[in-house]
PDB file of C-alpha atoms in Angstrom:
ATOM      1  CA  MET A  20     123.575 113.810 112.704  1.00 41.00           C
ATOM      2  CA  THR A  21     121.598 114.222 115.897  1.00 42.00           C
ATOM      3  CA  ILE A  22     117.911 113.629 115.764  1.00 46.00           C
ATOM      4  CA  ASP A  23     115.584 114.472 118.539  1.00 49.00           C
ATOM      5  CA  HIS A  24     112.115 113.010 118.299  1.00 51.00           C
ATOM      6  CA  ASP A  25     110.662 116.094 119.942  1.00 54.00           C
ATOM      7  CA  ASP A  26     112.629 118.625 117.951  1.00 67.00           C
ATOM      8  CA  ASP A  27     109.338 120.105 116.816  1.00 75.00           C
ATOM      9  CA  PRO A  28     106.610 119.377 119.374  1.00 77.00           C
ATOM     10  CA  ARG A  29     103.876 120.824 117.180  1.00 79.00           C
ATOM     11  CA  LEU A  30     104.802 118.533 114.301  1.00 83.00           C
ATOM     12  CA  THR A  31     104.977 115.538 116.616  1.00 82.00           C
ATOM     13  CA  ARG A  32     101.571 116.315 118.127  1.00 82.00           C
ATOM     14  CA  LEU A  33     100.025 116.690 114.687  1.00 83.00           C
ATOM     15  CA  LEU A  34     101.527 113.438 113.500  1.00 84.00           C
ATOM     16  CA  THR A  35     100.321 111.469 116.496  1.00 83.00           C
ATOM     17  CA  ALA A  36      96.835 113.009 116.423  1.00 81.00           C
ATOM     18  CA  VAL A  37      95.824 111.060 113.324  1.00 82.00           C
ATOM     19  CA  ARG A  38      95.078 107.368 113.458  1.00 80.00           C
ATOM     20  CA  ALA A  39      92.659 104.720 112.246  1.00 81.00           C
ATOM     21  CA  ASP A  40      89.887 103.280 114.362  1.00 78.00           C
ATOM     22  CA  ALA A  41      89.730  99.552 114.859  1.00 76.00           C
ATOM     23  CA  GLU A  42      87.317  97.964 112.415  1.00 78.00           C
ATOM     24  CA  PRO A  43      85.222  95.270 114.123  1.00 80.00           C
ATOM     25  CA  ALA A  44      83.983  93.828 110.825  1.00 83.00           C
ATOM     26  CA  LEU A  45      87.563  93.161 109.769  1.00 82.00           C
ATOM     27  CA  TRP A  46      87.948  90.155 112.066  1.00 81.00           C
ATOM     28  CA  THR A  47      84.655  88.695 110.865  1.00 85.00           C
ATOM     29  CA  ARG A  48      85.791  88.987 107.253  1.00 86.00           C
ATOM     30  CA  VAL A  49      89.191  87.515 108.010  1.00 82.00           C
ATOM     31  CA  ARG A  50      87.621  84.593 109.874  1.00 84.00           C
ATOM     32  CA  ALA A  51      85.221  83.939 106.982  1.00 85.00           C
ATOM     33  CA  ARG A  52      88.038  84.014 104.441  1.00 83.00           C
ATOM     34  CA  ALA A  53      90.171  81.739 106.600  1.00 81.00           C
ATOM     35  CA  GLU A  54      87.298  79.250 106.818  1.00 82.00           C
ATOM     36  CA  ALA A  55      86.774  79.391 103.064  1.00 81.00           C
ATOM     37  CA  ARG A  56      90.456  78.680 102.461  1.00 75.00           C
ATOM     38  CA  ARG A  57      90.550  75.669 104.780  1.00 70.00           C
ATOM     39  CA  PRO A  58      93.245  73.405 103.306  1.00 65.00           C
ATOM     40  CA  VAL A  59      92.120  70.311 101.383  1.00 64.00           C
ATOM     41  CA  GLY A  60      93.703  67.126 102.573  1.00 64.00           C
ATOM     42  CA  GLY A  61      94.933  63.841 101.084  1.00 67.00           C
ATOM     43  CA  PRO A  62      95.537  63.144  97.415  1.00 72.00           C
ATOM     44  CA  LEU A  63      93.547  66.207  96.329  1.00 71.00           C
ATOM     45  CA  ALA A  64      96.009  68.459  98.119  1.00 73.00           C
ATOM     46  CA  TRP A  65      98.892  66.666  96.416  1.00 72.00           C
ATOM     47  CA  ILE A  66      97.252  67.015  93.013  1.00 71.00           C
ATOM     48  CA  MET A  67      96.832  70.731  93.510  1.00 73.00           C
ATOM     49  CA  ARG A  68     100.496  71.268  94.254  1.00 78.00           C
ATOM     50  CA  PRO A  69     102.363  73.123  91.479  1.00 81.00           C
ATOM     51  CA  ALA A  70     105.001  70.376  91.285  1.00 82.00           C
ATOM     52  CA  ALA A  71     102.316  67.759  90.816  1.00 81.00           C
ATOM     53  CA  LEU A  72     100.649  69.853  88.134  1.00 84.00           C
ATOM     54  CA  ALA A  73     103.966  70.289  86.336  1.00 88.00           C
ATOM     55  CA  ALA A  74     104.643  66.530  86.554  1.00 88.00           C
ATOM     56  CA  SER A  75     101.187  65.737  85.169  1.00 88.00           C
ATOM     57  CA  PHE A  76     101.724  68.150  82.304  1.00 91.00           C
ATOM     58  CA  ALA A  77     105.113  66.606  81.516  1.00 94.00           C
ATOM     59  CA  ILE A  78     103.575  63.131  81.468  1.00 95.00           C
ATOM     60  CA  LEU A  79     100.824  64.361  79.157  1.00 95.00           C
ATOM     61  CA  LEU A  80     103.372  65.855  76.749  1.00 95.00           C
ATOM     62  CA  GLY A  81     105.490  62.672  76.856  1.00 95.00           C
ATOM     63  CA  THR A  82     102.493  60.509  76.090  1.00 94.00           C
ATOM     64  CA  ALA A  83     101.436  62.737  73.204  1.00 94.00           C
ATOM     65  CA  ALA A  84     104.952  62.699  71.746  1.00 93.00           C
ATOM     66  CA  LEU A  85     105.154  58.886  72.045  1.00 93.00           C
ATOM     67  CA  ALA A  86     101.766  58.510  70.354  1.00 92.00           C
ATOM     68  CA  LEU A  87     102.865  60.712  67.470  1.00 90.00           C
ATOM     69  CA  THR A  88     106.149  58.830  67.064  1.00 88.00           C
ATOM     70  CA  LEU A  89     104.421  55.440  67.043  1.00 88.00           C
ATOM     71  CA  GLY A  90     101.850  56.691  64.551  1.00 81.00           C
ATOM     72  CA  ASP A  91     104.594  57.887  62.173  1.00 77.00           C
ATOM     73  CA  THR A  92     106.506  54.594  62.421  1.00 74.00           C
ATOM     74  CA  ARG A  93     103.419  52.562  61.695  1.00 68.00           C
ATOM     75  CA  SER A  94     102.436  54.592  58.651  1.00 66.00           C
ATOM     76  CA  ALA A  95     106.001  54.506  57.310  1.00 63.00           C
ATOM     77  CA  SER A  96     106.261  50.713  57.570  1.00 59.00           C
ATOM     78  CA  GLY A  97     102.731  50.091  56.388  1.00 56.00           C
ATOM     79  CA  GLY A  98     103.600  50.357  52.648  1.00 56.00           C
ATOM     80  CA  ASP A  99     100.296  50.410  50.743  1.00 62.00           C
ATOM     81  CA  GLU A 100      97.813  52.991  51.786  1.00 69.00           C
ATOM     82  CA  TYR A 101      94.139  52.607  51.200  1.00 73.00           C
ATOM     83  CA  ALA A 102      91.512  55.213  51.581  1.00 76.00           C
ATOM     84  CA  THR A 103      88.856  52.848  52.868  1.00 81.00           C
ATOM     85  CA  LEU A 104      88.641  49.524  54.558  1.00 82.00           C
ATOM     86  CA  GLY A 105      86.819  48.161  51.489  1.00 84.00           C
ATOM     87  CA  GLU A 106      89.742  49.010  49.231  1.00 83.00           C
ATOM     88  CA  ALA A 107      92.137  47.375  51.638  1.00 84.00           C
ATOM     89  CA  LEU A 108      90.069  44.182  51.747  1.00 84.00           C
ATOM     90  CA  VAL A 109      89.744  44.037  47.945  1.00 85.00           C
ATOM     91  CA  ALA A 110      93.464  44.493  47.560  1.00 84.00           C
ATOM     92  CA  GLU A 111      94.189  41.809  50.119  1.00 84.00           C
ATOM     93  CA  ARG A 112      91.755  39.421  48.387  1.00 84.00           C
ATOM     94  CA  ALA A 113      93.358  40.135  45.036  1.00 83.00           C
ATOM     95  CA  ALA A 114      96.763  39.400  46.494  1.00 80.00           C
ATOM     96  CA  ASP A 115      95.504  36.048  47.792  1.00 78.00           C
ATOM     97  CA  VAL A 116      93.766  35.044  44.537  1.00 73.00           C
ATOM     98  CA  THR A 117      96.359  36.077  41.972  1.00 65.00           C
ATOM     99  CA  PRO A 118      98.802  33.128  42.370  1.00 59.00           C
ATOM    100  CA  ALA A 119      96.017  30.541  41.919  1.00 52.00           C
ATOM    101  CA  THR A 120      94.610  32.036  38.717  1.00 52.00           C
ATOM    102  CA  SER A 121      97.885  32.743  36.997  1.00 53.00           C
ATOM    103  CA  VAL A 122      98.563  30.415  34.119  1.00 54.00           C
ATOM    104  CA  PRO A 123     102.021  28.925  34.054  1.00 57.00           C
ATOM    105  CA  ALA A 124     103.921  29.368  30.861  1.00 56.00           C
ATOM    106  CA  PRO A 125     103.820  26.095  28.787  1.00 55.00           C
ATOM    107  CA  ALA A 126     107.032  24.208  28.527  1.00 54.00           C
ATOM    108  CA  ARG A 127     108.565  23.986  25.103  1.00 57.00           C
ATOM    109  CA  SER A 128     108.522  20.234  25.256  1.00 56.00           C
ATOM    110  CA  ALA A 129     104.878  20.021  26.082  1.00 53.00           C
ATOM    111  CA  ALA A 130     102.376  18.787  23.548  1.00 54.00           C
ATOM    112  CA  GLY A 131     100.728  21.398  21.470  1.00 53.00           C
ATOM    113  CA  ASP A 132      97.117  22.273  21.562  1.00 55.00           C
ATOM    114  CA  SER A 133      94.989  19.892  19.654  1.00 53.00           C
ATOM    115  CA  GLY A 134      93.336  22.699  17.769  1.00 52.00           C
ATOM    116  CA  THR A 135      96.527  23.996  16.301  1.00 50.00           C
ATOM    117  CA  ARG A 136      98.129  22.951  13.093  1.00 52.00           C
ATOM    118  CA  GLU A 137     101.641  21.608  13.416  1.00 45.00           C
TER     119      GLU A 137
ATOM    120  CA  MET B  27      98.259  97.953 110.708  1.00 85.00           C
ATOM    121  CA  THR B  28      95.172  99.825 109.541  1.00 83.00           C
ATOM    122  CA  THR B  29      96.731 103.203 110.314  1.00 84.00           C
ATOM    123  CA  LEU B  30      99.833 102.329 108.303  1.00 85.00           C
ATOM    124  CA  ALA B  31      97.847 100.970 105.355  1.00 84.00           C
ATOM    125  CA  ARG B  32      95.440 103.882 105.276  1.00 83.00           C
ATOM    126  CA  THR B  33      98.158 106.518 105.533  1.00 83.00           C
ATOM    127  CA  MET B  34     100.212 104.811 102.834  1.00 83.00           C
ATOM    128  CA  LEU B  35      97.383 104.112 100.401  1.00 82.00           C
ATOM    129  CA  ARG B  36      94.899 106.924 101.160  1.00 80.00           C
ATOM    130  CA  ASP B  37      92.083 104.538 100.361  1.00 80.00           C
ATOM    131  CA  ALA B  38      90.077 102.929 103.161  1.00 81.00           C
ATOM    132  CA  ASP B  39      88.840  99.995 101.050  1.00 82.00           C
ATOM    133  CA  GLU B  40      92.254  99.136  99.649  1.00 84.00           C
ATOM    134  CA  ALA B  41      93.728  99.463 103.120  1.00 85.00           C
ATOM    135  CA  ALA B  42      91.127  97.050 104.520  1.00 85.00           C
ATOM    136  CA  ASP B  43      92.008  94.530 101.796  1.00 86.00           C
ATOM    137  CA  VAL B  44      95.692  94.867 102.606  1.00 86.00           C
ATOM    138  CA  VAL B  45      95.133  94.325 106.320  1.00 87.00           C
ATOM    139  CA  GLU B  46      92.906  91.329 105.635  1.00 87.00           C
ATOM    140  CA  ASP B  47      95.519  89.801 103.344  1.00 86.00           C
ATOM    141  CA  ALA B  48      98.219  90.480 105.901  1.00 86.00           C
ATOM    142  CA  LEU B  49      96.238  88.792 108.679  1.00 86.00           C
ATOM    143  CA  LEU B  50      95.581  85.745 106.499  1.00 85.00           C
ATOM    144  CA  ARG B  51      99.248  85.583 105.514  1.00 84.00           C
ATOM    145  CA  MET B  52     100.203  85.773 109.165  1.00 83.00           C
ATOM    146  CA  ARG B  53      97.793  82.974 109.951  1.00 81.00           C
ATOM    147  CA  ASP B  54      99.288  80.812 107.198  1.00 79.00           C
ATOM    148  CA  ALA B  55     102.847  81.607 108.190  1.00 76.00           C
ATOM    149  CA  ALA B  56     102.249  81.341 111.921  1.00 73.00           C
ATOM    150  CA  PRO B  57     103.555  77.747 112.238  1.00 70.00           C
ATOM    151  CA  GLY B  58     106.923  78.866 110.830  1.00 67.00           C
ATOM    152  CA  PHE B  59     107.135  82.024 112.916  1.00 69.00           C
ATOM    153  CA  ARG B  60     110.123  81.661 115.198  1.00 68.00           C
ATOM    154  CA  GLY B  61     109.703  84.882 117.100  1.00 64.00           C
ATOM    155  CA  ALA B  62     113.155  86.124 116.182  1.00 61.00           C
ATOM    156  CA  ARG B  63     111.463  89.268 115.045  1.00 64.00           C
ATOM    157  CA  GLY B  64     108.764  90.920 117.080  1.00 81.00           C
ATOM    158  CA  LEU B  65     105.217  90.075 116.153  1.00 80.00           C
ATOM    159  CA  LYS B  66     104.385  93.760 115.736  1.00 82.00           C
ATOM    160  CA  THR B  67     107.245  94.497 113.346  1.00 84.00           C
ATOM    161  CA  TRP B  68     106.521  91.266 111.454  1.00 83.00           C
ATOM    162  CA  ALA B  69     102.886  92.242 110.933  1.00 84.00           C
ATOM    163  CA  LEU B  70     103.759  95.803 109.952  1.00 86.00           C
ATOM    164  CA  ARG B  71     106.396  94.559 107.556  1.00 87.00           C
ATOM    165  CA  ILE B  72     103.822  92.435 105.736  1.00 88.00           C
ATOM    166  CA  VAL B  73     101.480  95.422 105.491  1.00 88.00           C
ATOM    167  CA  ALA B  74     104.265  97.754 104.312  1.00 88.00           C
ATOM    168  CA  ASN B  75     105.351  95.307 101.606  1.00 88.00           C
ATOM    169  CA  ARG B  76     101.803  94.869 100.355  1.00 88.00           C
ATOM    170  CA  CYS B  77     101.290  98.654 100.293  1.00 87.00           C
ATOM    171  CA  ARG B  78     104.515  99.035  98.288  1.00 85.00           C
ATOM    172  CA  ASP B  79     103.239  96.541  95.718  1.00 86.00           C
ATOM    173  CA  LEU B  80      99.964  98.408  95.362  1.00 85.00           C
ATOM    174  CA  LEU B  81     101.637 101.815  95.135  1.00 85.00           C
ATOM    175  CA  ARG B  82     104.018 100.531  92.470  1.00 83.00           C
ATOM    176  CA  ARG B  83     101.048  99.371  90.425  1.00 81.00           C
ATOM    177  CA  ARG B  84      99.286 102.660  90.997  1.00 77.00           C
ATOM    178  CA  ARG B  85     102.201 104.759  89.683  1.00 66.00           C
ATOM    179  CA  PHE B  86     100.370 105.893  86.589  1.00 62.00           C
ATOM    180  CA  ALA B  87      97.000 106.488  88.244  1.00 62.00           C
ATOM    181  CA  ALA B  88      95.267 109.843  87.912  1.00 60.00           C
ATOM    182  CA  GLY B  89      96.052 112.530  90.474  1.00 62.00           C
ATOM    183  CA  ARG B  90      93.882 113.497  93.408  1.00 64.00           C
ATOM    184  CA  PRO B  91      90.981 115.917  92.903  1.00 59.00           C
ATOM    185  CA  GLU B  92      91.393 119.448  94.222  1.00 60.00           C
ATOM    186  CA  ASP B  93      88.962 119.028  97.112  1.00 65.00           C
ATOM    187  CA  PHE B  94      90.562 115.758  98.259  1.00 69.00           C
ATOM    188  CA  ASP B  95      90.605 115.570 102.051  1.00 76.00           C
ATOM    189  CA  PRO B  96      93.464 113.207 102.897  1.00 77.00           C
ATOM    190  CA  ILE B  97      92.178 112.363 106.361  1.00 78.00           C
ATOM    191  CA  VAL B  98      88.528 111.725 105.504  1.00 75.00           C
ATOM    192  CA  GLU B  99      89.322 109.889 102.248  1.00 75.00           C
ATOM    193  CA  SER B 100      91.837 107.665 104.011  1.00 76.00           C
ATOM    194  CA  GLY B 101      89.326 106.679 106.675  1.00 78.00           C
ATOM    195  CA  LEU B 102      91.577 108.142 109.366  1.00 80.00           C
ATOM    196  CA  ARG B 103      90.474 109.955 112.483  1.00 79.00           C
ATOM    197  CA  ALA B 104      91.981 113.125 113.944  1.00 78.00           C
ATOM    198  CA  ASP B 105      91.982 113.443 117.716  1.00 79.00           C
ATOM    199  CA  PRO B 106      91.764 116.905 119.242  1.00 79.00           C
ATOM    200  CA  ILE B 107      95.211 118.079 120.268  1.00 77.00           C
ATOM    201  CA  GLU B 108      95.561 119.129 123.872  1.00 78.00           C
ATOM    202  CA  GLY B 109      96.817 122.649 124.352  1.00 76.00           C
ATOM    203  CA  TRP B 110      96.451 123.492 120.675  1.00 75.00           C
ATOM    204  CA  ASP B 111      96.428 127.167 119.819  1.00 74.00           C
ATOM    205  CA  GLU B 112      92.767 127.821 119.036  1.00 74.00           C
ATOM    206  CA  ALA B 113      93.730 130.581 116.623  1.00 70.00           C
ATOM    207  CA  ILE B 114      95.071 127.970 114.252  1.00 73.00           C
ATOM    208  CA  ASP B 115      92.625 125.708 112.476  1.00 78.00           C
ATOM    209  CA  GLN B 116      93.718 122.256 113.558  1.00 79.00           C
ATOM    210  CA  GLY B 117      91.824 120.440 110.821  1.00 81.00           C
ATOM    211  CA  ARG B 118      93.415 122.569 108.141  1.00 82.00           C
ATOM    212  CA  MET B 119      96.864 122.024 109.581  1.00 84.00           C
ATOM    213  CA  LEU B 120      96.336 118.284 109.766  1.00 85.00           C
ATOM    214  CA  ALA B 121      95.137 118.167 106.168  1.00 85.00           C
ATOM    215  CA  ALA B 122      98.171 120.179 105.056  1.00 85.00           C
ATOM    216  CA  LEU B 123     100.440 117.814 106.964  1.00 87.00           C
ATOM    217  CA  GLU B 124      98.822 114.739 105.403  1.00 86.00           C
ATOM    218  CA  ARG B 125      99.257 116.230 101.934  1.00 87.00           C
ATOM    219  CA  ALA B 126     102.905 116.873 102.755  1.00 88.00           C
ATOM    220  CA  ILE B 127     103.273 113.252 103.949  1.00 89.00           C
ATOM    221  CA  ASP B 128     101.858 112.123 100.595  1.00 85.00           C
ATOM    222  CA  ARG B 129     104.543 114.112  98.801  1.00 87.00           C
ATOM    223  CA  LEU B 130     107.351 112.427 100.726  1.00 89.00           C
ATOM    224  CA  PRO B 131     109.345 109.702  98.993  1.00 90.00           C
ATOM    225  CA  ARG B 132     107.951 106.299  99.938  1.00 88.00           C
ATOM    226  CA  GLU B 133     110.892 105.304 102.166  1.00 90.00           C
ATOM    227  CA  GLN B 134     110.647 108.514 104.186  1.00 91.00           C
ATOM    228  CA  ARG B 135     106.872 108.264 104.421  1.00 90.00           C
ATOM    229  CA  GLU B 136     107.081 104.751 105.835  1.00 90.00           C
ATOM    230  CA  ALA B 137     109.655 105.833 108.403  1.00 91.00           C
ATOM    231  CA  VAL B 138     107.578 108.811 109.542  1.00 90.00           C
ATOM    232  CA  ILE B 139     104.391 106.781 109.883  1.00 89.00           C
ATOM    233  CA  LEU B 140     106.051 103.973 111.794  1.00 90.00           C
ATOM    234  CA  ARG B 141     108.118 106.181 114.082  1.00 90.00           C
ATOM    235  CA  ASP B 142     106.010 109.289 114.615  1.00 87.00           C
ATOM    236  CA  ARG B 143     102.493 108.044 114.032  1.00 86.00           C
ATOM    237  CA  LEU B 144     102.674 104.521 115.406  1.00 87.00           C
ATOM    238  CA  GLY B 145     105.352 105.258 117.999  1.00 86.00           C
ATOM    239  CA  LEU B 146     107.761 102.449 117.099  1.00 89.00           C
ATOM    240  CA  SER B 147     111.337 102.630 118.334  1.00 89.00           C
ATOM    241  CA  TYR B 148     114.179 103.217 115.873  1.00 91.00           C
ATOM    242  CA  ASP B 149     115.106  99.535 116.158  1.00 90.00           C
ATOM    243  CA  GLU B 150     111.555  98.445 115.417  1.00 89.00           C
ATOM    244  CA  VAL B 151     111.292 100.790 112.447  1.00 90.00           C
ATOM    245  CA  ALA B 152     114.585  99.445 111.114  1.00 91.00           C
ATOM    246  CA  GLU B 153     113.396  95.876 111.574  1.00 88.00           C
ATOM    247  CA  THR B 154     110.061  96.585 109.902  1.00 88.00           C
ATOM    248  CA  LEU B 155     111.630  98.268 106.900  1.00 89.00           C
ATOM    249  CA  GLY B 156     114.530  95.836 106.650  1.00 88.00           C
ATOM    250  CA  VAL B 157     117.167  98.563 106.890  1.00 91.00           C
ATOM    251  CA  ARG B 158     119.726  99.643 109.497  1.00 92.00           C
ATOM    252  CA  VAL B 159     119.026 102.164 112.251  1.00 92.00           C
ATOM    253  CA  PRO B 160     121.257 104.919 110.760  1.00 93.00           C
ATOM    254  CA  ALA B 161     119.275 104.671 107.528  1.00 93.00           C
ATOM    255  CA  VAL B 162     116.045 105.107 109.490  1.00 92.00           C
ATOM    256  CA  LYS B 163     117.423 108.148 111.308  1.00 93.00           C
ATOM    257  CA  SER B 164     118.571 109.670 108.063  1.00 93.00           C
ATOM    258  CA  ARG B 165     115.179 109.136 106.428  1.00 93.00           C
ATOM    259  CA  LEU B 166     113.391 110.601 109.422  1.00 91.00           C
ATOM    260  CA  PHE B 167     115.688 113.603 109.537  1.00 92.00           C
ATOM    261  CA  ARG B 168     115.011 114.457 105.899  1.00 92.00           C
ATOM    262  CA  ALA B 169     111.297 113.718 106.184  1.00 91.00           C
ATOM    263  CA  ARG B 170     110.840 115.907 109.238  1.00 91.00           C
ATOM    264  CA  ALA B 171     112.779 118.756 107.673  1.00 90.00           C
ATOM    265  CA  PHE B 172     110.452 118.616 104.677  1.00 91.00           C
ATOM    266  CA  LEU B 173     107.315 118.355 106.833  1.00 90.00           C
ATOM    267  CA  ARG B 174     108.403 121.266 109.040  1.00 89.00           C
ATOM    268  CA  THR B 175     108.898 123.447 105.993  1.00 89.00           C
ATOM    269  CA  GLU B 176     105.525 122.468 104.581  1.00 87.00           C
ATOM    270  CA  LEU B 177     103.795 123.023 107.913  1.00 84.00           C
ATOM    271  CA  ARG B 178     105.369 126.440 108.292  1.00 84.00           C
ATOM    272  CA  ALA B 179     104.203 127.388 104.824  1.00 83.00           C
ATOM    273  CA  ALA B 180     100.685 126.181 105.618  1.00 79.00           C
ATOM    274  CA  MET B 181     100.649 128.235 108.822  1.00 76.00           C
ATOM    275  CA  GLU B 182     101.819 131.355 107.037  1.00 77.00           C
ATOM    276  CA  ASP B 183      99.083 130.860 104.459  1.00 73.00           C
ATOM    277  CA  HIS B 184      96.591 130.373 107.262  1.00 65.00           C
ATOM    278  CA  ILE B 185      97.658 133.522 109.115  1.00 64.00           C
ATOM    279  CA  SER B 186      97.859 135.693 106.017  1.00 64.00           C
TER     280      SER B 186
END
């Protein structure tokens, strides 16, 4: 296949006759955008990196999962559940008081009550 | 860069955005630029790739209106052609040619613009488009055959 650039001079002249003028405002706009996108330095730049964002997100998820796991374990081992703090305190108080107020069963050999008839 | 973007996109505003983006990308990538490829072909390659993205997105856009002037709407300028036959309306011929360029497949259109409009060598066109020189020649051959046919038809219409 042989191709001659000037195989059709009229076509070539028409093609080369059309072009775009240079746009002076273009450079101003590009310079302004370049200034606006000036890179941020230091830790802020690191934080904005996609890898850093992904790592932060992974840490967040890990922490949330750990918190949920710990919460479940605690509620499972907690035993009694009380709706309010008041109920919990009353129950705890009752647990403390009960052994002291309980009356031991009288021994068979013990003396009977004076009011009873033998 | 502007000529390529405007001819590819037929929209002066979109073309300006593409050139701006390309210049900013070049600025960002400049530290890594090794010069293995020519600066010109590198810049044009960025523009061509961006135009391809936009054209792909625009695939289902509405067609052009009947009175669409491809040169004016693109923000392009037509220079007077020296030795042009005054009997033939140059503006009309140029508009017909631009419409024919728009009907070319994208690969052929890129090759024609880079080679015939911007005057790049075959090697530079190949480098810009990321293809081999024979592929460029083949695209140009088919594109020119189509454009010649379209131009002839436009001239016959003009004369009759």
